[in-house]
mmCIF file of C-alpha atoms in Angstrom:
data_model
loop_
_atom_site.group_PDB
_atom_site.id
_atom_site.type_symbol
_atom_site.label_atom_id
_atom_site.label_comp_id
_atom_site.label_asym_id
_atom_site.label_seq_id
_atom_site.Cartn_x
_atom_site.Cartn_y
_atom_site.Cartn_z
ATOM 1 C CA MET A 286 0.000 0.000 0.000
ATOM 2 C CA MET A 287 1.349 3.454 -0.944
ATOM 3 C CA ILE A 288 1.910 5.892 1.923
ATOM 4 C CA ASN A 289 -0.804 8.269 0.650
ATOM 5 C CA GLN A 290 -3.296 5.374 0.538
ATOM 6 C CA SER A 291 -2.167 4.252 3.988
ATOM 7 C CA LEU A 292 -2.758 7.765 5.360
ATOM 8 C CA GLN A 293 -6.240 7.927 3.877
ATOM 9 C CA HIS A 294 -7.110 4.432 5.110
ATOM 10 C CA ALA A 295 -5.919 5.247 8.634
ATOM 11 C CA ARG A 296 -7.878 8.521 8.737
ATOM 12 C CA ILE A 297 -11.083 6.817 7.607
ATOM 13 C CA GLN A 298 -10.685 3.980 10.124
ATOM 14 C CA LYS A 299 -10.194 6.558 12.876
ATOM 15 C CA ASN A 300 -13.446 8.212 11.728
ATOM 16 C CA LEU A 301 -11.799 11.571 11.077
ATOM 17 C CA SER A 302 -12.728 14.010 8.333
ATOM 18 C CA LEU A 303 -10.030 15.805 6.345
ATOM 19 C CA GLN A 304 -10.776 18.953 8.366
ATOM 20 C CA GLU A 305 -10.593 17.166 11.731
ATOM 21 C CA LEU A 306 -7.213 15.612 10.911
ATOM 22 C CA ALA A 307 -5.957 18.955 9.629
ATOM 23 C CA LEU A 308 -6.889 20.636 12.916
ATOM 24 C CA ARG A 309 -5.049 17.974 14.900
ATOM 25 C CA VAL A 310 -1.793 18.514 12.999
ATOM 26 C CA GLY A 311 -2.077 22.294 12.654
ATOM 27 C CA THR A 312 -2.666 22.641 8.929
ATOM 28 C CA ASN A 313 -5.623 22.980 6.573
ATOM 29 C CA LYS A 314 -7.933 20.538 4.817
ATOM 30 C CA SER A 315 -6.349 21.211 1.403
ATOM 31 C CA GLN A 316 -2.892 20.096 2.565
ATOM 32 C CA ILE A 317 -4.194 16.809 3.980
ATOM 33 C CA ASP A 318 -6.116 16.196 0.755
ATOM 34 C CA LYS A 319 -2.922 16.733 -1.284
ATOM 35 C CA LEU A 320 -0.999 14.330 0.937
ATOM 36 C CA GLU A 321 -3.667 11.643 0.518
ATOM 37 C CA LYS A 322 -3.713 12.125 -3.260
ATOM 38 C CA GLY A 323 0.082 11.955 -3.473
ATOM 39 C CA GLU A 324 0.274 15.526 -4.757
ATOM 40 C CA ARG A 325 2.531 16.580 -1.881
ATOM 41 C CA ARG A 326 5.655 14.819 -0.649
ATOM 42 C CA LEU A 327 5.354 13.403 2.857
ATOM 43 C CA THR A 328 8.430 14.446 4.855
ATOM 44 C CA VAL A 329 9.617 12.710 8.020
ATOM 45 C CA GLU A 330 8.389 15.703 10.057
ATOM 46 C CA TRP A 331 4.898 15.407 8.589
ATOM 47 C CA LEU A 332 4.895 11.626 9.007
ATOM 48 C CA VAL A 333 5.551 12.034 12.746
ATOM 49 C CA LYS A 334 2.852 14.731 13.088
ATOM 50 C CA LEU A 335 0.247 12.680 11.241
ATOM 51 C CA ALA A 336 1.062 9.464 13.090
ATOM 52 C CA ASP A 337 0.699 11.265 16.424
ATOM 53 C CA ALA A 338 -2.642 12.764 15.387
ATOM 54 C CA LEU A 339 -3.874 9.310 14.333
ATOM 55 C CA GLU A 340 -2.590 7.674 17.554
ATOM 56 C CA LEU A 341 -0.224 5.452 15.585
ATOM 57 C CA SER A 342 3.525 5.061 15.473
ATOM 58 C CA PRO A 343 5.194 6.314 12.259
ATOM 59 C CA ALA A 344 6.060 2.713 11.397
ATOM 60 C CA MET A 345 2.430 1.644 11.786
ATOM 61 C CA LEU A 346 1.266 4.471 9.552
ATOM 62 C CA LEU A 347 3.753 3.415 6.867
ATOM 63 C CA GLU A 348 2.328 -0.113 6.906
ATOM 64 C CA PHE A 349 -1.299 0.554 7.937
ATOM 65 C CA PRO A 350 -3.486 -1.443 8.416
ATOM 66 C CA LEU A 351 -1.682 -3.818 10.760
ATOM 67 C CA ALA A 352 -2.996 -6.352 13.221
ATOM 68 C CA GLU A 353 -2.660 -5.039 16.762
ATOM 69 C CA ASP A 354 0.083 -7.353 17.989
ATOM 70 C CA ALA A 355 1.692 -5.478 20.860
ATOM 71 C CA ALA A 356 2.018 -7.248 24.177
ATOM 72 C CA PRO A 357 -0.067 -6.288 27.211
ATOM 73 C CA MET A 358 1.314 -3.886 29.792
ATOM 74 C CA HIS A 359 0.025 -4.986 33.171
ATOM 75 C CA LEU A 360 -0.203 -2.558 36.062
ATOM 76 C CA ALA A 361 1.301 -5.006 38.499
ATOM 77 C CA ASP A 362 4.045 -6.212 36.169
ATOM 78 C CA PRO A 363 5.207 -3.944 33.307
ATOM 79 C CA ALA A 364 7.492 -6.787 32.179
ATOM 80 C CA HIS A 365 4.687 -8.194 30.063
ATOM 81 C CA SER A 366 4.333 -11.768 28.898
ATOM 82 C CA ASP A 367 4.674 -12.934 25.301
ATOM 83 C CA TYR A 368 1.650 -12.300 23.108
ATOM 84 C CA ALA A 369 0.784 -13.234 19.551
ATOM 85 C CA PRO A 370 -2.436 -12.342 17.728
ATOM 86 C CA GLY A 371 -4.881 -15.184 17.455
ATOM 87 C CA PRO A 372 -7.312 -15.983 14.648
ATOM 88 C CA ALA A 373 -9.777 -13.370 13.479
ATOM 89 C CA ARG A 374 -12.739 -12.906 15.804
ATOM 90 C CA SER A 375 -15.755 -15.078 15.070
ATOM 91 C CA SER A 376 -18.054 -12.040 15.048
ATOM 92 C CA ASN A 377 -17.700 -8.687 13.310
ATOM 93 C CA GLN A 378 -19.146 -7.058 16.436
ATOM 94 C CA LEU A 379 -17.109 -5.549 19.251
ATOM 95 C CA PRO A 380 -18.603 -5.790 22.777
ATOM 96 C CA ILE A 381 -19.288 -2.533 24.617
ATOM 97 C CA ARG A 382 -18.354 -2.795 28.278
ATOM 98 C CA GLY A 383 -19.901 -0.941 31.188
ATOM 99 C CA ILE A 384 -23.265 0.185 32.454
ATOM 100 C CA TYR A 385 -23.776 3.910 31.879
ATOM 101 C CA ASP A 386 -25.860 6.532 33.608
ATOM 102 C CA PHE A 387 -25.551 9.485 31.261
ATOM 103 C CA LYS A 388 -27.657 11.721 33.498
ATOM 104 C CA GLN A 389 -25.378 11.162 36.484
ATOM 105 C CA HIS A 390 -22.258 10.888 34.253
ATOM 106 C CA ILE A 391 -21.297 7.581 35.857
ATOM 107 C CA ALA A 392 -19.788 4.458 34.313
ATOM 108 C CA SER A 393 -20.007 1.275 36.380
ATOM 109 C CA HIS A 394 -19.853 -2.530 36.025
ATOM 110 C CA MET A 395 -16.978 -2.274 33.543
ATOM 111 C CA HIS A 396 -16.721 -6.094 33.500
ATOM 112 C CA SER A 397 -20.250 -6.358 32.042
ATOM 113 C CA VAL A 398 -21.221 -6.232 28.356
ATOM 114 C CA SER A 399 -24.006 -3.755 27.680
ATOM 115 C CA GLY A 400 -24.085 -3.740 23.882
ATOM 116 C CA SER A 401 -22.013 -4.074 20.722
ATOM 117 C CA THR A 402 -20.653 -2.051 17.829
ATOM 118 C CA PRO A 403 -19.117 -3.020 14.443
ATOM 119 C CA CYS A 404 -15.486 -4.028 14.888
ATOM 120 C CA PRO A 405 -12.964 -1.827 13.036
ATOM 121 C CA PRO A 406 -10.506 -3.728 10.760
ATOM 122 C CA GLY A 407 -7.531 -2.877 12.977
ATOM 123 C CA LEU A 408 -9.016 -4.922 15.836
ATOM 124 C CA TYR A 409 -10.120 -8.038 13.925
ATOM 125 C CA TYR A 410 -7.255 -10.052 15.412
ATOM 126 C CA VAL A 411 -7.597 -8.724 18.967
ATOM 127 C CA ASN A 412 -10.225 -11.031 20.398
ATOM 128 C CA ASP A 413 -10.421 -9.267 23.760
ATOM 129 C CA ALA A 414 -10.683 -5.772 22.297
ATOM 130 C CA TYR A 415 -13.799 -3.893 23.328
ATOM 131 C CA GLY A 416 -15.616 -0.585 23.157
ATOM 132 C CA VAL A 417 -16.787 1.856 25.801
ATOM 133 C CA TYR A 418 -19.052 4.888 25.705
ATOM 134 C CA MET A 419 -17.740 8.325 26.611
ATOM 135 C CA HIS A 420 -20.099 8.934 29.527
ATOM 136 C CA ASN A 421 -19.346 12.601 30.265
ATOM 137 C CA ASP A 422 -17.643 15.696 28.821
ATOM 138 C CA SER A 423 -14.396 15.413 30.795
ATOM 139 C CA MET A 424 -12.364 14.746 27.613
ATOM 140 C CA TYR A 425 -14.025 17.316 25.341
ATOM 141 C CA PRO A 426 -13.053 18.282 22.623
ATOM 142 C CA ARG A 427 -11.020 15.084 22.124
ATOM 143 C CA TYR A 428 -14.032 12.898 22.905
ATOM 144 C CA GLN A 429 -17.583 13.966 23.583
ATOM 145 C CA LEU A 430 -20.546 12.490 25.412
ATOM 146 C CA GLY A 431 -21.846 9.391 23.632
ATOM 147 C CA ASP A 432 -18.769 8.649 21.496
ATOM 148 C CA ILE A 433 -17.876 4.962 21.200
ATOM 149 C CA LEU A 434 -14.199 4.470 22.034
ATOM 150 C CA TYR A 435 -12.251 1.459 20.722
ATOM 151 C CA VAL A 436 -9.937 -0.195 23.251
ATOM 152 C CA ASN A 437 -6.982 -2.520 22.671
ATOM 153 C CA PRO A 438 -5.898 -4.090 26.016
ATOM 154 C CA HIS A 439 -2.579 -5.221 24.486
ATOM 155 C CA LYS A 440 -1.250 -1.932 23.169
ATOM 156 C CA PRO A 441 1.481 -0.505 25.438
ATOM 157 C CA LEU A 442 0.903 2.815 27.144
ATOM 158 C CA SER A 443 2.856 5.927 26.249
ATOM 159 C CA ARG A 444 2.776 9.417 27.691
ATOM 160 C CA GLY A 445 -0.097 11.418 26.251
ATOM 161 C CA CYS A 446 -2.144 8.430 25.095
ATOM 162 C CA TYR A 447 -5.803 8.134 26.089
ATOM 163 C CA VAL A 448 -6.925 5.324 28.367
ATOM 164 C CA VAL A 449 -9.863 3.570 30.002
ATOM 165 C CA ILE A 450 -9.331 2.973 33.711
ATOM 166 C CA CYS A 451 -11.293 0.291 35.546
ATOM 167 C CA MET A 452 -11.200 0.654 39.335
ATOM 168 C CA GLN A 453 -11.361 -2.189 41.834
ATOM 169 C CA ASP A 454 -15.050 -1.359 42.461
ATOM 170 C CA ASN A 455 -15.640 -1.806 38.677
ATOM 171 C CA SER A 456 -16.376 1.873 38.093
ATOM 172 C CA GLY A 457 -14.697 3.378 35.034
ATOM 173 C CA CYS A 458 -13.250 6.628 33.750
ATOM 174 C CA ILE A 459 -11.535 8.018 30.638
ATOM 175 C CA ALA A 460 -8.404 10.165 30.840
ATOM 176 C CA ARG A 461 -5.037 10.972 29.284
ATOM 177 C CA PHE A 462 -2.121 8.963 30.630
ATOM 178 C CA GLU A 463 0.802 11.036 31.928
ATOM 179 C CA SER A 464 2.983 8.787 34.081
ATOM 180 C CA ARG A 465 3.028 6.079 36.726
ATOM 181 C CA ASP A 466 5.239 4.596 39.389
ATOM 182 C CA GLN A 467 4.759 1.736 41.826
ATOM 183 C CA GLN A 468 2.183 3.660 43.867
ATOM 184 C CA ILE A 469 0.545 6.434 41.824
ATOM 185 C CA LEU A 470 -0.987 6.759 38.378
ATOM 186 C CA VAL A 471 -1.004 10.325 37.017
ATOM 187 C CA LEU A 472 -3.799 11.257 34.592
ATOM 188 C CA THR A 473 -5.189 14.402 33.000
ATOM 189 C CA THR A 474 -8.736 15.364 32.041
ATOM 190 C CA LEU A 475 -9.363 18.076 29.445
ATOM 191 C CA SER A 476 -12.616 19.722 30.518
ATOM 192 C CA PRO A 477 -11.736 21.050 32.973
ATOM 193 C CA CYS A 478 -7.996 20.647 32.458
ATOM 194 C CA ARG A 479 -6.992 18.902 35.660
ATOM 195 C CA GLU A 480 -4.355 16.465 36.844
ATOM 196 C CA GLN A 481 -5.496 13.458 38.837
ATOM 197 C CA HIS A 482 -3.479 11.093 41.027
ATOM 198 C CA LEU A 483 -4.909 7.598 41.538
ATOM 199 C CA PRO A 484 -3.428 4.989 43.881
ATOM 200 C CA ILE A 485 -2.271 1.946 41.914
ATOM 201 C CA ALA A 486 -3.807 -0.308 44.555
ATOM 202 C CA GLU A 487 -7.289 0.985 43.665
ATOM 203 C CA ILE A 488 -6.948 0.234 39.934
ATOM 204 C CA LYS A 489 -7.946 -3.050 38.340
ATOM 205 C CA SER A 490 -6.824 -2.303 34.778
ATOM 206 C CA ILE A 491 -5.775 0.491 32.448
ATOM 207 C CA HIS A 492 -6.181 -0.023 28.701
ATOM 208 C CA ARG A 493 -5.290 2.130 25.723
ATOM 209 C CA ILE A 494 -7.903 3.759 23.471
ATOM 210 C CA VAL A 495 -7.006 3.317 19.794
ATOM 211 C CA GLY A 496 -9.865 5.097 18.002
ATOM 212 C CA CYS A 497 -13.458 6.234 18.232
ATOM 213 C CA VAL A 498 -16.784 6.663 16.488
ATOM 214 C CA GLU A 499 -18.314 10.079 16.983
ATOM 215 C CA ALA A 500 -21.734 10.299 18.583
#
């Protein structure tokens, strides 16, 4: 696949318009359109900017679409075990986890399946991938109330990525990952912009968001 086709395919799978991607990388719709049509040369600088905006590594963007084959990063043991993608899922539906009270802006029972959504191609080989609803406006404008977020439990965390946190009481929240040590997980919400510190002992899991469908 040519790099311009790969860029277009990645943007579409991430459910971004030309304008939305342009805003993320600080340019205009016309420039993104030229890149996708191969009318403008893609420099290394632009490759890095676009990959970051699409929540991919530059290497993944060059070879998109790829099966998600990264190993899991466990909270208790960052030295993760070996992982290899299994066969394609038997269903083209992705389970949506959690019970949501949109009036109270609460997400609970994150171990439960409350619905399903079509599985994006990039998660066909990740059998324990799942979706969650954005249940409040804490991550606006990145995500808004009602968006379906795609989650890959096996993709390693990196600073600035967006994550789903499941607490020991099975409540859930969405935030941006900043850092962690043996005792504290540091997160950021966008609306309002606020740093949060969560004790590691109170967290059951933290999984990386890899895309979304707008409400």
